[in-house]
Short mmCIF file of C-alpha atoms and ligand atoms in Angstrom, two decimals:
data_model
loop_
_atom_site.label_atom_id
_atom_site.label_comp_id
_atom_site.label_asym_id
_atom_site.label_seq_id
_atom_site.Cartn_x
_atom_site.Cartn_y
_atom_site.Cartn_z
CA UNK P 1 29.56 -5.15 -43.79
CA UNK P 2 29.32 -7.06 -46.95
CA UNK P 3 27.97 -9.90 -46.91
CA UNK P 4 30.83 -12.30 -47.83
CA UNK P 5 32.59 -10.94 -44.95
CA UNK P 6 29.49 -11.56 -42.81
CA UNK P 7 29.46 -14.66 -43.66
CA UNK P 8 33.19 -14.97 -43.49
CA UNK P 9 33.68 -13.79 -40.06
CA UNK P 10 30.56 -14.65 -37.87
CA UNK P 11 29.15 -17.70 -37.20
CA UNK P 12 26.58 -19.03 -38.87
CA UNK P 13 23.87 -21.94 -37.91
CA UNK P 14 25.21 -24.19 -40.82
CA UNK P 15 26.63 -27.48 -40.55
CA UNK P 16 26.64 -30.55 -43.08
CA UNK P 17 23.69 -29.14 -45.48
CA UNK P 18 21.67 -28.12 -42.74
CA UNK P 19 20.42 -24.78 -41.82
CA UNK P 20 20.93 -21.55 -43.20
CA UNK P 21 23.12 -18.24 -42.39
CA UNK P 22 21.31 -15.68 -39.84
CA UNK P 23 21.32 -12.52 -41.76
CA UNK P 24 18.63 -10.91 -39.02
CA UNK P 25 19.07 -9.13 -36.13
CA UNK P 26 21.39 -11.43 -33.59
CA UNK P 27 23.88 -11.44 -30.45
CA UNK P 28 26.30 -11.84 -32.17
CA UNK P 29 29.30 -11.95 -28.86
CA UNK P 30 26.65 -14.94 -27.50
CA UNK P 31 26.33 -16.76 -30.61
CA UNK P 32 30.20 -17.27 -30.63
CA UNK P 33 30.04 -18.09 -26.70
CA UNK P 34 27.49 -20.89 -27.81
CA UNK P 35 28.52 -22.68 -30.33
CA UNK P 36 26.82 -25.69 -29.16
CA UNK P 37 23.62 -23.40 -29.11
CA UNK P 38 23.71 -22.15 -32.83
CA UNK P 39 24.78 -25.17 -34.12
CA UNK P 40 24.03 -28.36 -32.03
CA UNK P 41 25.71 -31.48 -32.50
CA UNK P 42 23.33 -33.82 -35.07
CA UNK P 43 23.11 -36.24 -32.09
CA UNK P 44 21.15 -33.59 -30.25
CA UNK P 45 17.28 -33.95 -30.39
CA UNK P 46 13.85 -33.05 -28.83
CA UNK P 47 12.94 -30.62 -25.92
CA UNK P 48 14.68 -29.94 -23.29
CA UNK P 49 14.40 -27.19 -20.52
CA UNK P 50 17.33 -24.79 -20.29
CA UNK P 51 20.38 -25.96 -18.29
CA UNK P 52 22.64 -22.87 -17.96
CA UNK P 53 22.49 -19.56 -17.01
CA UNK P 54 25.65 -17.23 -16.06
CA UNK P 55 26.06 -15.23 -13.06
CA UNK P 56 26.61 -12.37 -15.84
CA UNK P 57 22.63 -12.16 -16.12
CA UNK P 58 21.39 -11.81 -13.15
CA UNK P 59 20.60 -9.40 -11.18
CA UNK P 60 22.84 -7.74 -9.03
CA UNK P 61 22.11 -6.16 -5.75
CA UNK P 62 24.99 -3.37 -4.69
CA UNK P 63 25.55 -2.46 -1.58
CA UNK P 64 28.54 -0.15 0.52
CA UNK P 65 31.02 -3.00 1.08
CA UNK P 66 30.02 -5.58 -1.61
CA UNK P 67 27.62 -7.11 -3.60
CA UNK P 68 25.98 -10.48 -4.17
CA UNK P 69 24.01 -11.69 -6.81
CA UNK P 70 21.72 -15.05 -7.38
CA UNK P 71 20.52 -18.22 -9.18
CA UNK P 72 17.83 -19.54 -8.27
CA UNK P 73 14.70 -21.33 -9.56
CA UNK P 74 13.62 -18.00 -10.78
CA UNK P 75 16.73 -17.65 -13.04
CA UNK P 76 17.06 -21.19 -14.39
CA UNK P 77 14.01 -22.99 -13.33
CA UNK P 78 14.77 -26.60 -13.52
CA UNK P 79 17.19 -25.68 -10.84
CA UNK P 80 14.44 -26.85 -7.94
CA UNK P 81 16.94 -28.52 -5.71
CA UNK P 82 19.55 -25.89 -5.22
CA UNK P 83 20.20 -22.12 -5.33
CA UNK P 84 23.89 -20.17 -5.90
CA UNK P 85 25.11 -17.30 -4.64
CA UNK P 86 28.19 -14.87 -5.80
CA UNK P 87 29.12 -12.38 -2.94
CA UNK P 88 31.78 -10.22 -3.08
CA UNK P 89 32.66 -8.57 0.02
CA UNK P 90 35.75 -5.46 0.11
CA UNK P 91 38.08 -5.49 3.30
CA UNK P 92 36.42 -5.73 6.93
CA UNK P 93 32.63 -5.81 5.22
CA UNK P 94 29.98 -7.64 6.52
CA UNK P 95 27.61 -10.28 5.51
CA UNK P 96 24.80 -9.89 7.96
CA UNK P 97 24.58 -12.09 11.26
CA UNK P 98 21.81 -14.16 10.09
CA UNK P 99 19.86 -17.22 9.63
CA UNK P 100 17.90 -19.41 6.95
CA UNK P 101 15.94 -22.48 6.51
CA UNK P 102 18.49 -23.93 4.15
CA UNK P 103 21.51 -25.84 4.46
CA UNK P 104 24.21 -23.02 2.96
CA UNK P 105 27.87 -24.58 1.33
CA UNK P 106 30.65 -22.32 0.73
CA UNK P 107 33.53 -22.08 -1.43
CA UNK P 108 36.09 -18.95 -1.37
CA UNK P 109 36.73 -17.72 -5.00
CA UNK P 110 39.48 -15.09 -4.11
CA UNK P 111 40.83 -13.50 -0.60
CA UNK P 112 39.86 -14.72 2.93
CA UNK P 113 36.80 -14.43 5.12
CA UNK P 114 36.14 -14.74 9.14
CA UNK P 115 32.96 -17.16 9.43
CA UNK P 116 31.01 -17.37 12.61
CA UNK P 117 28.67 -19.48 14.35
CA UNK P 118 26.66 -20.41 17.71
CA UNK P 119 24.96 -23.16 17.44
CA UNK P 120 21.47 -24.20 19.36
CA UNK P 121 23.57 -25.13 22.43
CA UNK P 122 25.29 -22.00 22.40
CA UNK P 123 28.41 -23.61 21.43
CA UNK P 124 30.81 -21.68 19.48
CA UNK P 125 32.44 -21.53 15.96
CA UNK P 126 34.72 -19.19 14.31
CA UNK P 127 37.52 -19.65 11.94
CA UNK P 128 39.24 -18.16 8.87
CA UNK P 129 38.63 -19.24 5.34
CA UNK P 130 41.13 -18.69 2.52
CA UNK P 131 41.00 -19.77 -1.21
CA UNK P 132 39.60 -23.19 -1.46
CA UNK P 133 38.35 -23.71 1.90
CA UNK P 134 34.50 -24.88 2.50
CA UNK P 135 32.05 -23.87 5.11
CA UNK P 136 28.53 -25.40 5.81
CA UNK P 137 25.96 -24.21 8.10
CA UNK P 138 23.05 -26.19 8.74
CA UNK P 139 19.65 -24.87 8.17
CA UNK P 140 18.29 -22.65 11.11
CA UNK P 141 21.74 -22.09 12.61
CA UNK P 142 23.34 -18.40 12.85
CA UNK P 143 26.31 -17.13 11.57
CA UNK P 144 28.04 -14.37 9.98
CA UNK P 145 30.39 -13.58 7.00
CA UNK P 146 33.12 -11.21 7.09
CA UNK P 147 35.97 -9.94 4.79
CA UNK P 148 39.54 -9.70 5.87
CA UNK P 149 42.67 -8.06 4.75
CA UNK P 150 42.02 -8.14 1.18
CA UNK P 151 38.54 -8.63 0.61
CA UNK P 152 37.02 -11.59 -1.17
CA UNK P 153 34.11 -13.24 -3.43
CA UNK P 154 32.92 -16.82 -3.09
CA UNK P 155 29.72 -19.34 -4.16
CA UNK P 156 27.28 -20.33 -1.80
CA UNK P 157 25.00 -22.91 -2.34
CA UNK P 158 21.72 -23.67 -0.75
CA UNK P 159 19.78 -27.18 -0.70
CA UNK P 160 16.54 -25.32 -2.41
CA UNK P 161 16.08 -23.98 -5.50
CA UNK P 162 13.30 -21.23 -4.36
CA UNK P 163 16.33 -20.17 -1.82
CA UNK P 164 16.65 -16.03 -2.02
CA UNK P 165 19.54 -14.51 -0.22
CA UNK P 166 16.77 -11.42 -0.11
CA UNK P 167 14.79 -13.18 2.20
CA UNK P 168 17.29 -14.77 4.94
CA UNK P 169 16.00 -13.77 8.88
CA UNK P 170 18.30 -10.38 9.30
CA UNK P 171 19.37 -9.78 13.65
CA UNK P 172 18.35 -6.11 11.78
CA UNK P 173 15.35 -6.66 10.50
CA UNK P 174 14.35 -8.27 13.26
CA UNK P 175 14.89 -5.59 15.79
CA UNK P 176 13.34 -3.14 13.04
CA UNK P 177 10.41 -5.27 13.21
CA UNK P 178 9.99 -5.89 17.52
CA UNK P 179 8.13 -2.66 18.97
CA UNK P 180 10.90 -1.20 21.63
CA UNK P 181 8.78 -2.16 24.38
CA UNK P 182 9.12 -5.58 24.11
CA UNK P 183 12.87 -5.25 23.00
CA UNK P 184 13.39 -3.34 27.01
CA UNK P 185 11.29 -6.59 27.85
CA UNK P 186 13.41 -9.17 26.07
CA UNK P 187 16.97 -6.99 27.41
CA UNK P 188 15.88 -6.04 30.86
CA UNK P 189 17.02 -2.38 29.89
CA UNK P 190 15.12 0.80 28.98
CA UNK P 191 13.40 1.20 25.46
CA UNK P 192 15.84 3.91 24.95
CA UNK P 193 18.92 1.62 24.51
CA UNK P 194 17.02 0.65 20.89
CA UNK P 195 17.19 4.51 19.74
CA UNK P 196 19.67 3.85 17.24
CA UNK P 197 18.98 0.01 15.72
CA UNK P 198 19.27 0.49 11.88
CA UNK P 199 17.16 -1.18 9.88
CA UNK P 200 17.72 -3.70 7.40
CA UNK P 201 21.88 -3.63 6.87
CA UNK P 202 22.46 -7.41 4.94
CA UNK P 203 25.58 -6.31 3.50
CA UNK P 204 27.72 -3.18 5.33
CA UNK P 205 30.80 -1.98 5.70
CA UNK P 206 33.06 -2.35 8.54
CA UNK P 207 36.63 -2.40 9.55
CA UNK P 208 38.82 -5.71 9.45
CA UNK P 209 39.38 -7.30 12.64
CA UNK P 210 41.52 -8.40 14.79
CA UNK P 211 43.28 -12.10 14.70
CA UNK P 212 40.85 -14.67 16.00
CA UNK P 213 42.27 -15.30 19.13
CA UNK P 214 41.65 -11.65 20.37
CA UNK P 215 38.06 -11.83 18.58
CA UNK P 216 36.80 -15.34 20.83
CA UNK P 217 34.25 -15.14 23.35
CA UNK P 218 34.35 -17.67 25.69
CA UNK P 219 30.82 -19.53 26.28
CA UNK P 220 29.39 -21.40 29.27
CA UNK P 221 28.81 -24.14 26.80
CA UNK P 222 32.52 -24.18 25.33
CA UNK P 223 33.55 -24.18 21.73
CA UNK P 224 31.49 -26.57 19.38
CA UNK P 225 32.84 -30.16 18.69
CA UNK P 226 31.64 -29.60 14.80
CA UNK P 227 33.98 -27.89 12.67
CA UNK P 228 32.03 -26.04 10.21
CA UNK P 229 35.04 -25.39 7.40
CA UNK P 230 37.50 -27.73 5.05
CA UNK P 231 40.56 -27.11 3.77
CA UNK P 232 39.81 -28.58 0.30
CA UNK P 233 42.98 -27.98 -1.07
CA UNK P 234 44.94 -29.57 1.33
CA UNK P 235 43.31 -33.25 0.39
CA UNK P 236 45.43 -35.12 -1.76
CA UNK P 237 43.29 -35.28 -5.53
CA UNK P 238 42.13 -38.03 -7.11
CA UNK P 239 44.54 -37.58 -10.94
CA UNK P 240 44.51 -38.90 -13.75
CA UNK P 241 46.68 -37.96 -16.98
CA UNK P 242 43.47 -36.04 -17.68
CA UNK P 243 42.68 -33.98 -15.08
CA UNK P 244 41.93 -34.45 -11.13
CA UNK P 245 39.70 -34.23 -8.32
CA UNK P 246 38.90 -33.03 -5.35
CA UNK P 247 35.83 -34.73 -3.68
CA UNK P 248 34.16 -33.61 -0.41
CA UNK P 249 31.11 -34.74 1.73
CA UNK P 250 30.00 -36.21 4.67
CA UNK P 251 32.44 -38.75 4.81
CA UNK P 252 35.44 -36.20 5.23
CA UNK P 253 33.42 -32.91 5.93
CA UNK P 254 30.88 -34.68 8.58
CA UNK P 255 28.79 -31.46 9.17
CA UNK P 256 28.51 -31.31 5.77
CA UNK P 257 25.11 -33.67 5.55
CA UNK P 258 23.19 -31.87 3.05
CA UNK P 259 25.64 -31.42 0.31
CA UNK P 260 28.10 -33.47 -1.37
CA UNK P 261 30.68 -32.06 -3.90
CA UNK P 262 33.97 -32.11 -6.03
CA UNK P 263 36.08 -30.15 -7.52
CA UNK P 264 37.04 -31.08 -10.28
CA UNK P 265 40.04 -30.10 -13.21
CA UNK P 266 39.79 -31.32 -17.00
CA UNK P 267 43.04 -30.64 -18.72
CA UNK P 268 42.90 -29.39 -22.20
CA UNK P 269 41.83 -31.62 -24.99
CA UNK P 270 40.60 -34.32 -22.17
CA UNK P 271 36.98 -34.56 -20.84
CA UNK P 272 35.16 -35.72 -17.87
CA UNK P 273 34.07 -39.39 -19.01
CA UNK P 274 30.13 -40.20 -19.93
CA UNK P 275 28.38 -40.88 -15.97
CA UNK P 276 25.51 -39.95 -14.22
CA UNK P 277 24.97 -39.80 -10.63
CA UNK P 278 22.52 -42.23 -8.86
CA UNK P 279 21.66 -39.86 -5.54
CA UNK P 280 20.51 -36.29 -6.75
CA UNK P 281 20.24 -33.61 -9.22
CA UNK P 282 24.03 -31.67 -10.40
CA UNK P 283 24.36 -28.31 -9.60
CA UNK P 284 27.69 -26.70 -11.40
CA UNK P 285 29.84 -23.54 -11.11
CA UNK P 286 32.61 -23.22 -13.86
CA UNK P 287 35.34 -21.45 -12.27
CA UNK P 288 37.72 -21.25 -15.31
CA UNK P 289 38.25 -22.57 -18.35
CA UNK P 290 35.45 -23.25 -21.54
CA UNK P 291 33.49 -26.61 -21.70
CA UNK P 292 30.63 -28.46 -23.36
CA UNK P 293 28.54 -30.95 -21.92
CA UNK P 294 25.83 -33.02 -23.37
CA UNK P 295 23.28 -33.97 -21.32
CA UNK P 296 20.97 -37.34 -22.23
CA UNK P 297 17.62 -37.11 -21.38
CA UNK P 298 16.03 -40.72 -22.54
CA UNK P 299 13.59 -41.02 -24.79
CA UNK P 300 15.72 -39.69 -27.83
CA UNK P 301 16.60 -36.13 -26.06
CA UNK P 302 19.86 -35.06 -25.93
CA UNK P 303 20.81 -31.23 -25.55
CA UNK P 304 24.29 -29.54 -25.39
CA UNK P 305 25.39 -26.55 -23.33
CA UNK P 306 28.40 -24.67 -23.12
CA UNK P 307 29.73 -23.43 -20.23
CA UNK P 308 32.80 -20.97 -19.33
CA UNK P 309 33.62 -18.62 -16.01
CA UNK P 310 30.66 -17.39 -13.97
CA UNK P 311 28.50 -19.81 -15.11
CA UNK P 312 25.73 -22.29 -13.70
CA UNK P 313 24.76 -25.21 -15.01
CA UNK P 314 22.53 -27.86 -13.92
CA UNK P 315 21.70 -31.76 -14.91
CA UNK P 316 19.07 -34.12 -13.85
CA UNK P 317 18.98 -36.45 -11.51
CA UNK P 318 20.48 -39.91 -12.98
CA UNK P 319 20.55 -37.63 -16.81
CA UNK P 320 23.91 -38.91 -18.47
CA UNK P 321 26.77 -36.40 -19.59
CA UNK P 322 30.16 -35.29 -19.86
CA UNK P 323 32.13 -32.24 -19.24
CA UNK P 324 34.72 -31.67 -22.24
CA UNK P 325 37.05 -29.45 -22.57
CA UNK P 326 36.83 -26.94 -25.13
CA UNK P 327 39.53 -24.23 -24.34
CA UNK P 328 42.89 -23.76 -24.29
CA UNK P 329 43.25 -23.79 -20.36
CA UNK P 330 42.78 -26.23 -17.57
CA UNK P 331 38.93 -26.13 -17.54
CA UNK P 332 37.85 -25.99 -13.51
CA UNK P 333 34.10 -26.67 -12.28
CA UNK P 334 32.46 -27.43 -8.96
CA UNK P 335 30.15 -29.91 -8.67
CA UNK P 336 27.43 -29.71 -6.39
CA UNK P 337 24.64 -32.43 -5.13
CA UNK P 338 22.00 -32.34 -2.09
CA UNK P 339 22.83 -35.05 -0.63
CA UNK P 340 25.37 -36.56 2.52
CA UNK P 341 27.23 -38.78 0.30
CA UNK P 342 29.12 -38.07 -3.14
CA UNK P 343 28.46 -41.26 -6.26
CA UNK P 344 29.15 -41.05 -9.98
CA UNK P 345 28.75 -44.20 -12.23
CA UNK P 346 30.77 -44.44 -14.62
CA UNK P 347 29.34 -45.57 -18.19
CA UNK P 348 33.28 -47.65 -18.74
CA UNK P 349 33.33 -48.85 -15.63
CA UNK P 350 29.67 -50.42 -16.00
CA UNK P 351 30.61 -51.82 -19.48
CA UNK P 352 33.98 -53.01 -18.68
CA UNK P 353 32.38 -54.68 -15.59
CA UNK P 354 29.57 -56.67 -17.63
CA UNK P 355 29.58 -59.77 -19.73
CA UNK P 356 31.49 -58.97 -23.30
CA UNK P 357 28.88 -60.96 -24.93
CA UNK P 358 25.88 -59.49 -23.01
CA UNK P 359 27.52 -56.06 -23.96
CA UNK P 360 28.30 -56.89 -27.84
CA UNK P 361 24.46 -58.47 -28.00
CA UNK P 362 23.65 -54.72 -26.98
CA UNK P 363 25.73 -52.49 -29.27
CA UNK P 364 28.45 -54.56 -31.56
CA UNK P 365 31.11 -52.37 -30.78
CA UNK P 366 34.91 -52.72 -33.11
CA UNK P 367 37.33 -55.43 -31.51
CA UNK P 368 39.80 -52.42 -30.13
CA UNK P 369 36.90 -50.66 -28.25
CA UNK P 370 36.28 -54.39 -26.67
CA UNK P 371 39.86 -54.82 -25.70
CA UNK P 372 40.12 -51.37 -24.77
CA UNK P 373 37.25 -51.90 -22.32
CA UNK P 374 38.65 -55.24 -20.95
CA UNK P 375 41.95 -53.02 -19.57
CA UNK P 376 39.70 -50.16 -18.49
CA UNK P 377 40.74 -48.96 -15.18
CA UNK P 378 38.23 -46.24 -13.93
CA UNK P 379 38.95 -44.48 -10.59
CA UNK P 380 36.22 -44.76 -8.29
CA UNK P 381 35.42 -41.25 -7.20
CA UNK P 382 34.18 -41.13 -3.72
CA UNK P 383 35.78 -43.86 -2.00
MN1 MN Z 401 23.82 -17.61 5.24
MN1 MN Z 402 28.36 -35.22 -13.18
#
């Protein structure tokens, strides 16, 4: 290529006098996928850890029936507090009966999924989960995953960042790892019943079953009291002319103590305003749509990320930032915080809400931003 087209048709890390065109050896695809990468705003500054990383680069484990793949403190590691998961699971596969030490909150991405659970009183739990719908297990508890009719793929998300779904407690793996003697022991039946035990299985396929009523076995101990799904589409959204959202935690989704989240819609051209959160650390999954976010460290760091499907991104506890925009879709995101109650403050709200003089002392801000602020009327997420 010559190098006036070059420079015609590929980015370049130039802005305002600054910089210089990239004639090496470069990613080209990812340098137009980050524009915010290759050419910050000027307002960014100083160094900052990493804050993204896309479900496209990591590792994915295949399997007959599915596959899941990870991100984890080992992918983006000033994730610490939380852990994603992308599983996709074809008709009547299984996810395991298992157990882990974290907290694990779904969402459904596409198709439907029969969760199950028994619970340390042997109280029983199963239900179907379309597209949109939650599920939380609490740490320790058992449960199991599996596809219906048409398949599906969803998030999970765990309340540790070292979380690896490669190192959950398998039924399998446990009865590949208990010598048959004790197994006849445990069973009251000969050693010879445990012939066939596979080992390790984690994801395998199977065929879909039956409707749940024919699929319920009854327990001494009844069904539970705790519902461990949400129908997050069926609560009415906060909206604005911007975009809406949808926010669930312990308040609406009691089992639900360990994680707090919303989902949440920017319409072209609008943003999520400037906030932070005053709880916990932001764990994010864009689900469609392109967007930029800024995040403000303190201390004159500020570093900008963008963000479209499949990726994860990740802010600071009480770190600033917004979520704009920058496609020509409805931009969609899930937000994601360990913690039993969902809080956002807004930076309007807080200035609208303080003393104009105390404010103007602080920044001297144009007479229409003041009178703007005076008829500011920020919706209160959470409430
Ligand atoms: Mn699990
Ligand atoms: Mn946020």
């Amino acid at each position: 290529m010559a190098l006036t087209d070059f420079l015609t048709h590929t980015p370049q890390p130039m802005v305002d006098g600054k910089g210089a065109t990239d004639a090496g050896p470069r990613n080209i695809a990812r340098d137009r996928q980050n524009p915010d990468i290759l050419v910050p705003p000027q307002t960014d500054h100083g160094t900052l850890p990493n804050m993204r990383f896309s479900f496209s680069d990591a590792h994915n484990r295949l399997e007959t029936g599915g596959w899941a793949r990870e991100v984890t403190v080992r992918e983006l590691p000033i994730a610490t507090k939380m852990a994603g998961v992308n599983m996709r699971l074809e008709p009547g596969a299984i996810r395991e009966l298992h157990w882990h030490t974290e907290a694990e909150w779904a969402y459904m991405i596409v198709g439907s999924a029969r969760v199950t659970v028994v619970d340390q009183n042997g109280q029983t739990f199963a239900d179907d989960v379309c597209v949109g719908d939650l599920w939380y297990f609490p740490p320790g508890i058992p449960h199991s995953i599996q596809a219906l009719g048409e398949g599906c793929e969803f998030l999970l998300v765990f309340d540790n960042g070292e979380m690896s779904e490669n190192s959950t407690f398998l039924i399998s793996d446990w009865f590949a790892h208990t010598s048959k003697d004790i197994l006849a022991a445990n069973f009251g039946v000969p050693a010879s019943e445990f012939d066939n035990v596979p080992k390790e299985l984690y994801i395998f396929p199977s065929t879909v079953p039956g409707p749940l009523s024919t699929q319920q076995v009854p327990s001494p101990q009844g069904p539970s009291s705790v519902k461990y799904t949400h129908k997050l589409m069926e609560q009415q959204p906060i909206a604005t002319a911007s975009g809406k959202v949808r926010i669930v935690d312990s308040h609406n989704f009691p089992i639900s103590q360990r994680i707090a989240a919303a989902l949440v819609e920017v319409e072209p051209g609008a943003m999520r305003e400037m906030h932070w959160h005053p709880n916990d650390d932001e764990w994010d999954y864009y689900l469609e749509g392109e967007g930029r976010v800024t995040v403000f460290a303190s201390g004159g760091k500020a570093r900008t990320f963008d963000f479209r499907a499949g990726d994860v991104g990740y802010i600071p506890f009480a770190m600033g930032h917004y979520v704009q925009n920058t496609g020509t879709t409805t931009l969609r995101f899930i937000e994601v915080f360990r913690s039993s109650y969902y809080a956002d403050v807004s930076l309007k709200q807080w200035m609208a809400l303080t003393p104009p003089d105390l404010l103007q002392a602080h920044l001297h801000l144009g007479d229409a931003a003041m009178a703007s602020l005076s008829k500011t009327k920020v919706p209160v997420f959470g409430k």
